[in-house]
Amino acid sequence: MPEHAIELPTAWGKLCGTLLLPEGAGPWTAVLLVAGSGPTDRDGNNPLLPAPIDNIKRLAQALAARGIASLRYDKRGVGASVYPGLSEEVLRFEHLVDDAVQLAEYLAADARITRIVLVGHSEGALIAALAAEDARAKALVSIAGAGSRASALMRRQIEGHLPADLATPALATLEQLERQQPVAEVPDALVLLFRPTVQPYLMSWFRYDPSEVMGGLQLPVLLVHGTADVQVDVADARSLHASQPAARLEIVEGLDHLLALQGDIAGGTQRVATQVADWLEELDVRVSA
């Protein structure tokens, strides 16, 4: 299955990604794969993890085997999608949404592509949901997406993992950022999480409630979530479903946040790809009927 490196010039620099086409001449449905939070690259790898996992790359390959093209990409400021003078403090969540829209338009301009589906993982699920309308997507897939604001998710993680002497100032900082007020003094132990240069991005991210966004969508939605996800609880998927009752909700027993099925990344991404491909084929049947 041929892979092609792509570069999309933008007003700020360039977006770089990998276009994976199934075998044959097409035409194909294409998915835009939006990776998760932080410095996660187009393949799903993150320097904060102990080793590469290639979960997004494996998902793309499994989809290609089912006849679905894909574009996965390095988000702005990550991997090859960099530019001279890039400053963390100017990045906003809306920029990532704008980039997803531009990449969807790039795909739509390809004569071999018949329709665009946005597929977002973790933080990427919210990016995809916000981009869906402007991207003219025909469907949306949310994988391990949060059902509440990012600040609420961070609050649960802080309360469950940090000792009291760190949790107290962390929660106070979080509350101030939720009020859209930057915090000048951050304890050294919390600088990685709340450094001043990342605060503008966090405040822009905190403004969006995923359940509200999901509830406003007017297109078919598939929600995929694993029972072994310790970062985003299954309750979040149910919250998204409650806001969009017409969506298909698939709870996968043993799937974790990184898309490993009982520790098996290949098995987990294959399972997710099967659910996505089966659902898209079902949509085709329903539309043609």
Tab-separated table of N, CA and C in Angstrom, residues 45-169:
chain	number	residue	atom	x	y	z
A	45	ASN	N	3.185	8.544	18.022
A	45	ASN	CA	4.299	8.424	18.960
A	45	ASN	C	4.538	9.733	19.687
A	46	ASN	N	4.970	9.604	20.932
A	46	ASN	CA	5.147	10.762	21.810
A	46	ASN	C	6.439	10.564	22.590
A	47	PRO	N	7.337	11.566	22.602
A	47	PRO	CA	8.601	11.412	23.324
A	47	PRO	C	8.423	11.194	24.824
A	48	LEU	N	7.238	11.469	25.344
A	48	LEU	CA	6.977	11.251	26.766
A	48	LEU	C	6.694	9.773	27.069
A	49	LEU	N	6.457	8.976	26.020
A	49	LEU	CA	6.251	7.543	26.202
A	49	LEU	C	7.594	6.818	26.171
A	50	PRO	N	7.701	5.681	26.836
A	50	PRO	CA	8.992	4.982	26.902
A	50	PRO	C	9.474	4.425	25.576
A	51	ALA	N	8.572	4.190	24.624
A	51	ALA	CA	8.955	3.611	23.335
A	51	ALA	C	7.902	3.956	22.297
A	52	PRO	N	8.266	3.915	21.007
A	52	PRO	CA	7.280	4.153	19.953
A	52	PRO	C	6.172	3.099	19.986
A	53	ILE	N	4.941	3.525	19.676
A	53	ILE	CA	3.819	2.582	19.641
A	53	ILE	C	3.140	2.539	18.281
A	54	ASP	N	3.287	3.590	17.481
A	54	ASP	CA	2.745	3.608	16.111
A	54	ASP	C	1.256	3.296	16.050
A	55	ASN	N	0.486	3.719	17.052
A	55	ASN	CA	-0.933	3.334	17.035
A	55	ASN	C	-1.720	4.009	15.909
A	56	ILE	N	-1.424	5.268	15.602
A	56	ILE	CA	-2.138	5.943	14.515
A	56	ILE	C	-1.687	5.375	13.160
A	57	LYS	N	-0.415	5.096	13.023
A	57	LYS	CA	0.087	4.483	11.789
A	57	LYS	C	-0.546	3.105	11.570
A	58	ARG	N	-0.623	2.309	12.627
A	58	ARG	CA	-1.227	0.981	12.517
A	58	ARG	C	-2.715	1.083	12.162
A	59	LEU	N	-3.382	2.080	12.747
A	59	LEU	CA	-4.788	2.287	12.430
A	59	LEU	C	-4.954	2.626	10.957
A	60	ALA	N	-4.090	3.498	10.440
A	60	ALA	CA	-4.141	3.868	9.021
A	60	ALA	C	-3.927	2.649	8.132
A	61	GLN	N	-2.981	1.804	8.496
A	61	GLN	CA	-2.693	0.611	7.694
A	61	GLN	C	-3.867	-0.366	7.706
A	62	ALA	N	-4.477	-0.520	8.876
A	62	ALA	CA	-5.622	-1.434	8.974
A	62	ALA	C	-6.815	-0.900	8.175
A	63	LEU	N	-6.991	0.411	8.162
A	63	LEU	CA	-8.069	0.995	7.364
A	63	LEU	C	-7.796	0.836	5.871
A	64	ALA	N	-6.535	0.994	5.476
A	64	ALA	CA	-6.183	0.832	4.063
A	64	ALA	C	-6.488	-0.585	3.589
A	65	ALA	N	-6.278	-1.553	4.474
A	65	ALA	CA	-6.582	-2.941	4.120
A	65	ALA	C	-8.073	-3.143	3.878
A	66	ARG	N	-8.896	-2.245	4.409
A	66	ARG	CA	-10.340	-2.294	4.185
A	66	ARG	C	-10.776	-1.337	3.067
A	67	GLY	N	-9.824	-0.789	2.337
A	67	GLY	CA	-10.153	0.060	1.203
A	67	GLY	C	-10.402	1.515	1.546
A	68	ILE	N	-9.889	1.971	2.689
A	68	ILE	CA	-10.101	3.348	3.133
A	68	ILE	C	-8.765	4.087	3.128
A	69	ALA	N	-8.706	5.190	2.385
A	69	ALA	CA	-7.505	6.018	2.355
A	69	ALA	C	-7.420	6.842	3.638
A	70	SER	N	-6.223	7.345	3.922
A	70	SER	CA	-6.077	8.161	5.129
A	70	SER	C	-4.954	9.177	4.970
A	71	LEU	N	-5.106	10.261	5.695
A	71	LEU	CA	-4.050	11.259	5.841
A	71	LEU	C	-3.820	11.449	7.331
A	72	ARG	N	-2.631	11.139	7.783
A	72	ARG	CA	-2.248	11.398	9.161
A	72	ARG	C	-1.143	12.452	9.122
A	73	TYR	N	-1.053	13.280	10.149
A	73	TYR	CA	-0.171	14.431	10.035
A	73	TYR	C	0.412	14.833	11.380
A	74	ASP	N	1.523	15.554	11.291
A	74	ASP	CA	2.116	16.174	12.472
A	74	ASP	C	1.386	17.489	12.716
A	75	LYS	N	0.849	17.645	13.920
A	75	LYS	CA	0.153	18.889	14.235
A	75	LYS	C	1.130	20.070	14.260
A	76	ARG	N	0.582	21.247	14.211
A	76	ARG	CA	1.395	22.462	14.201
A	76	ARG	C	2.398	22.461	15.367
A	77	GLY	N	3.674	22.610	15.033
A	77	GLY	CA	4.713	22.638	16.051
A	77	GLY	C	5.249	21.280	16.445
A	78	VAL	N	4.739	20.208	15.831
A	78	VAL	CA	5.155	18.847	16.167
A	78	VAL	C	5.842	18.214	14.956
A	79	GLY	N	6.873	17.416	15.192
A	79	GLY	CA	7.534	16.690	14.117
A	79	GLY	C	8.010	17.604	13.006
A	80	ALA	N	7.581	17.308	11.777
A	80	ALA	CA	8.010	18.102	10.628
A	80	ALA	C	7.167	19.349	10.415
A	81	SER	N	6.079	19.491	11.162
A	81	SER	CA	5.200	20.661	10.991
A	81	SER	C	5.658	21.803	11.898
A	82	VAL	N	6.849	22.279	11.592
A	82	VAL	CA	7.440	23.352	12.384
A	82	VAL	C	7.748	24.526	11.455
A	83	TYR	N	8.092	25.637	12.062
A	83	TYR	CA	8.496	26.779	11.267
A	83	TYR	C	9.426	27.645	12.097
A	84	PRO	N	10.311	28.425	11.438
A	84	PRO	CA	11.266	29.245	12.183
A	84	PRO	C	10.558	30.215	13.117
A	85	GLY	N	11.064	30.312	14.325
A	85	GLY	CA	10.506	31.248	15.287
A	85	GLY	C	9.233	30.785	15.953
A	86	LEU	N	8.891	29.495	15.808
A	86	LEU	CA	7.688	28.975	16.457
A	86	LEU	C	7.751	29.226	17.957
A	87	SER	N	6.711	29.827	18.486
A	87	SER	CA	6.650	30.120	19.912
A	87	SER	C	5.435	29.443	20.515
A	88	GLU	N	5.651	28.683	21.568
A	88	GLU	CA	4.562	27.973	22.221
A	88	GLU	C	3.482	28.921	22.713
A	89	GLU	N	3.885	30.107	23.135
A	89	GLU	CA	2.925	31.007	23.759
A	89	GLU	C	1.922	31.617	22.787
A	90	VAL	N	2.145	31.480	21.479
A	90	VAL	CA	1.175	32.027	20.518
A	90	VAL	C	0.198	30.959	20.031
A	91	LEU	N	0.426	29.704	20.401
A	91	LEU	CA	-0.443	28.624	19.923
A	91	LEU	C	-1.774	28.633	20.671
A	92	ARG	N	-2.861	28.460	19.929
A	92	ARG	CA	-4.201	28.373	20.506
A	92	ARG	C	-4.878	27.113	19.978
A	93	PHE	N	-5.847	26.607	20.722
A	93	PHE	CA	-6.549	25.394	20.321
A	93	PHE	C	-7.215	25.581	18.959
A	94	GLU	N	-7.713	26.774	18.713
A	94	GLU	CA	-8.383	27.056	17.442
A	94	GLU	C	-7.443	26.883	16.250
A	95	HIS	N	-6.144	27.103	16.457
A	95	HIS	CA	-5.192	26.916	15.369
A	95	HIS	C	-5.178	25.461	14.899
A	96	LEU	N	-5.273	24.539	15.841
A	96	LEU	CA	-5.267	23.119	15.485
A	96	LEU	C	-6.545	22.737	14.727
A	97	VAL	N	-7.639	23.381	15.091
A	97	VAL	CA	-8.897	23.154	14.368
A	97	VAL	C	-8.777	23.681	12.943
A	98	ASP	N	-8.229	24.885	12.794
A	98	ASP	CA	-8.044	25.469	11.457
A	98	ASP	C	-7.163	24.574	10.584
A	99	ASP	N	-6.119	24.006	11.187
A	99	ASP	CA	-5.214	23.144	10.426
A	99	ASP	C	-5.932	21.883	9.947
A	100	ALA	N	-6.776	21.315	10.789
A	100	ALA	CA	-7.535	20.128	10.387
A	100	ALA	C	-8.457	20.444	9.224
A	101	VAL	N	-9.078	21.612	9.248
A	101	VAL	CA	-9.957	22.013	8.147
A	101	VAL	C	-9.158	22.129	6.843
A	102	GLN	N	-7.987	22.751	6.913
A	102	GLN	CA	-7.173	22.904	5.706
A	102	GLN	C	-6.753	21.551	5.134
A	103	LEU	N	-6.402	20.615	5.999
A	103	LEU	CA	-5.987	19.296	5.528
A	103	LEU	C	-7.165	18.521	4.937
A	104	ALA	N	-8.349	18.700	5.518
A	104	ALA	CA	-9.539	18.064	4.944
A	104	ALA	C	-9.827	18.631	3.557
A	105	GLU	N	-9.641	19.919	3.391
A	105	GLU	CA	-9.838	20.536	2.081
A	105	GLU	C	-8.809	20.016	1.078
A	106	TYR	N	-7.590	19.794	1.547
A	106	TYR	CA	-6.545	19.222	0.691
A	106	TYR	C	-6.977	17.841	0.200
A	107	LEU	N	-7.500	17.027	1.093
A	107	LEU	CA	-7.971	15.697	0.709
A	107	LEU	C	-9.140	15.786	-0.272
A	108	ALA	N	-10.058	16.680	0.000
A	108	ALA	CA	-11.252	16.798	-0.830
A	108	ALA	C	-10.920	17.211	-2.258
A	109	ALA	N	-9.789	17.887	-2.438
A	109	ALA	CA	-9.396	18.335	-3.772
A	109	ALA	C	-8.792	17.215	-4.612
A	110	ASP	N	-8.545	16.069	-4.001
A	110	ASP	CA	-7.969	14.927	-4.699
A	110	ASP	C	-9.096	14.173	-5.416
A	111	ALA	N	-9.012	14.048	-6.729
A	111	ALA	CA	-10.076	13.432	-7.521
A	111	ALA	C	-10.293	11.967	-7.165
A	112	ARG	N	-9.321	11.352	-6.498
A	112	ARG	CA	-9.453	9.942	-6.127
A	112	ARG	C	-10.273	9.740	-4.850
A	113	ILE	N	-10.610	10.852	-4.199
A	113	ILE	CA	-11.320	10.803	-2.910
A	113	ILE	C	-12.779	11.181	-3.116
A	114	THR	N	-13.686	10.340	-2.594
A	114	THR	CA	-15.116	10.599	-2.786
A	114	THR	C	-15.765	11.283	-1.595
A	115	ARG	N	-15.269	11.062	-0.406
A	115	ARG	CA	-15.842	11.710	0.784
A	115	ARG	C	-14.789	11.753	1.875
A	116	ILE	N	-14.959	12.695	2.807
A	116	ILE	CA	-14.008	12.901	3.896
A	116	ILE	C	-14.680	12.549	5.224
A	117	VAL	N	-13.978	11.769	6.023
A	117	VAL	CA	-14.414	11.430	7.375
A	117	VAL	C	-13.318	11.876	8.341
A	118	LEU	N	-13.681	12.570	9.390
A	118	LEU	CA	-12.705	12.984	10.400
A	118	LEU	C	-12.671	11.956	11.520
A	119	VAL	N	-11.473	11.511	11.874
A	119	VAL	CA	-11.275	10.523	12.934
A	119	VAL	C	-10.282	11.101	13.942
A	120	GLY	N	-10.753	11.396	15.148
A	120	GLY	CA	-9.895	11.990	16.155
A	120	GLY	C	-9.701	11.087	17.350
A	121	HIS	N	-8.473	11.043	17.862
A	121	HIS	CA	-8.152	10.245	19.043
A	121	HIS	C	-7.836	11.165	20.213
A	122	SER	N	-8.465	10.928	21.367
A	122	SER	CA	-8.204	11.691	22.589
A	122	SER	C	-8.479	13.176	22.340
A	123	GLU	N	-7.500	14.048	22.562
A	123	GLU	CA	-7.697	15.473	22.294
A	123	GLU	C	-8.085	15.700	20.842
A	124	GLY	N	-7.570	14.853	19.956
A	124	GLY	CA	-7.887	14.980	18.537
A	124	GLY	C	-9.359	14.793	18.239
A	125	ALA	N	-10.087	14.092	19.128
A	125	ALA	CA	-11.520	13.907	18.924
A	125	ALA	C	-12.259	15.238	18.999
A	126	LEU	N	-11.860	16.109	19.931
A	126	LEU	CA	-12.481	17.425	20.033
A	126	LEU	C	-12.083	18.301	18.852
A	127	ILE	N	-10.824	18.241	18.451
A	127	ILE	CA	-10.380	18.989	17.273
A	127	ILE	C	-11.217	18.588	16.059
A	128	ALA	N	-11.386	17.291	15.874
A	128	ALA	CA	-12.153	16.790	14.730
A	128	ALA	C	-13.609	17.242	14.793
A	129	ALA	N	-14.196	17.202	15.983
A	129	ALA	CA	-15.596	17.604	16.127
A	129	ALA	C	-15.776	19.089	15.806
A	130	LEU	N	-14.833	19.911	16.251
A	130	LEU	CA	-14.924	21.346	15.982
A	130	LEU	C	-14.667	21.665	14.506
A	131	ALA	N	-13.869	20.839	13.851
A	131	ALA	CA	-13.525	21.086	12.447
A	131	ALA	C	-14.551	20.516	11.482
A	132	ALA	N	-15.397	19.603	11.947
A	132	ALA	CA	-16.237	18.798	11.051
A	132	ALA	C	-17.091	19.631	10.107
A	133	GLU	N	-17.746	20.651	10.613
A	133	GLU	CA	-18.662	21.426	9.762
A	133	GLU	C	-17.906	22.176	8.677
A	134	ASP	N	-16.868	22.931	9.069
A	134	ASP	CA	-16.113	23.700	8.072
A	134	ASP	C	-15.370	22.784	7.105
A	135	ALA	N	-15.016	21.590	7.570
A	135	ALA	CA	-14.314	20.633	6.705
A	135	ALA	C	-15.266	19.915	5.763
A	136	ARG	N	-16.573	20.125	5.940
A	136	ARG	CA	-17.594	19.458	5.134
A	136	ARG	C	-17.456	17.937	5.204
A	137	ALA	N	-17.142	17.468	6.409
A	137	ALA	CA	-16.998	16.028	6.607
A	137	ALA	C	-18.342	15.335	6.484
A	138	LYS	N	-18.329	14.106	5.995
A	138	LYS	CA	-19.550	13.328	5.853
A	138	LYS	C	-19.846	12.508	7.100
A	139	ALA	N	-18.836	12.339	7.967
A	139	ALA	CA	-19.030	11.583	9.198
A	139	ALA	C	-17.874	11.901	10.141
A	140	LEU	N	-18.077	11.564	11.410
A	140	LEU	CA	-17.071	11.815	12.444
A	140	LEU	C	-16.913	10.577	13.308
A	141	VAL	N	-15.651	10.241	13.626
A	141	VAL	CA	-15.351	9.157	14.555
A	141	VAL	C	-14.553	9.725	15.715
A	142	SER	N	-15.073	9.543	16.925
A	142	SER	CA	-14.396	9.978	18.150
A	142	SER	C	-13.871	8.742	18.866
A	143	ILE	N	-12.560	8.654	19.039
A	143	ILE	CA	-11.926	7.511	19.692
A	143	ILE	C	-11.301	7.982	21.005
A	144	ALA	N	-11.777	7.444	22.111
A	144	ALA	CA	-11.257	7.804	23.439
A	144	ALA	C	-11.363	9.301	23.709
A	145	GLY	N	-12.427	9.913	23.197
A	145	GLY	CA	-12.615	11.341	23.388
A	145	GLY	C	-13.205	11.675	24.747
A	146	ALA	N	-12.792	12.810	25.303
A	146	ALA	CA	-13.321	13.261	26.598
A	146	ALA	C	-14.746	13.767	26.430
A	147	GLY	N	-15.533	13.625	27.495
A	147	GLY	CA	-16.909	14.094	27.460
A	147	GLY	C	-17.113	15.375	28.239
A	148	SER	N	-16.056	15.872	28.871
A	148	SER	CA	-16.130	17.121	29.634
A	148	SER	C	-14.926	17.980	29.281
A	149	ARG	N	-14.943	19.225	29.745
A	149	ARG	CA	-13.847	20.135	29.431
A	149	ARG	C	-12.509	19.548	29.866
A	150	ALA	N	-11.457	19.925	29.157
A	150	ALA	CA	-10.123	19.428	29.483
A	150	ALA	C	-9.731	19.775	30.913
A	151	SER	N	-10.201	20.910	31.386
A	151	SER	CA	-9.874	21.302	32.761
A	151	SER	C	-10.499	20.349	33.773
A	152	ALA	N	-11.702	19.866	33.482
A	152	ALA	CA	-12.350	18.908	34.378
A	152	ALA	C	-11.593	17.587	34.394
A	153	LEU	N	-11.115	17.165	33.229
A	153	LEU	CA	-10.331	15.938	33.140
A	153	LEU	C	-9.014	16.098	33.906
A	154	MET	N	-8.372	17.243	33.740
A	154	MET	CA	-7.126	17.495	34.456
A	154	MET	C	-7.361	17.528	35.961
A	155	ARG	N	-8.492	18.074	36.366
A	155	ARG	CA	-8.800	18.130	37.798
A	155	ARG	C	-8.895	16.718	38.386
A	156	ARG	N	-9.568	15.827	37.675
A	156	ARG	CA	-9.675	14.451	38.162
A	156	ARG	C	-8.316	13.778	38.246
A	157	GLN	N	-7.476	14.054	37.265
A	157	GLN	CA	-6.149	13.440	37.272
A	157	GLN	C	-5.279	14.002	38.386
A	158	ILE	N	-5.389	15.294	38.633
A	158	ILE	CA	-4.617	15.921	39.715
A	158	ILE	C	-5.052	15.376	41.070
A	159	GLU	N	-6.356	15.318	41.273
A	159	GLU	CA	-6.873	14.848	42.556
A	159	GLU	C	-6.537	13.377	42.802
A	160	GLY	N	-6.392	12.623	41.738
A	160	GLY	CA	-6.153	11.192	41.912
A	160	GLY	C	-4.694	10.795	41.960
A	161	HIS	N	-3.774	11.729	41.569
A	161	HIS	CA	-2.382	11.317	41.451
A	161	HIS	C	-1.370	12.186	42.187
A	162	LEU	N	-1.675	13.446	42.428
A	162	LEU	CA	-0.696	14.317	43.073
A	162	LEU	C	-0.868	14.328	44.584
A	163	PRO	N	0.240	14.404	45.334
A	163	PRO	CA	0.128	14.547	46.789
A	163	PRO	C	-0.481	15.895	47.139
A	164	ALA	N	-1.003	16.010	48.330
A	164	ALA	CA	-1.755	17.200	48.728
A	164	ALA	C	-0.949	18.487	48.586
A	165	ASP	N	0.364	18.430	48.889
A	165	ASP	CA	1.165	19.650	48.838
A	165	ASP	C	1.338	20.173	47.415
A	166	LEU	N	1.139	19.309	46.422
A	166	LEU	CA	1.169	19.744	45.029
A	166	LEU	C	-0.234	19.900	44.454
A	167	ALA	N	-1.155	19.069	44.919
A	167	ALA	CA	-2.514	19.129	44.395
A	167	ALA	C	-3.171	20.467	44.706
A	168	THR	N	-2.939	20.987	45.902
A	168	THR	CA	-3.586	22.252	46.303
A	168	THR	C	-3.202	23.405	45.379
A	169	PRO	N	-1.897	23.676	45.159
A	169	PRO	CA	-1.565	24.771	44.230
A	169	PRO	C	-1.930	24.440	42.777
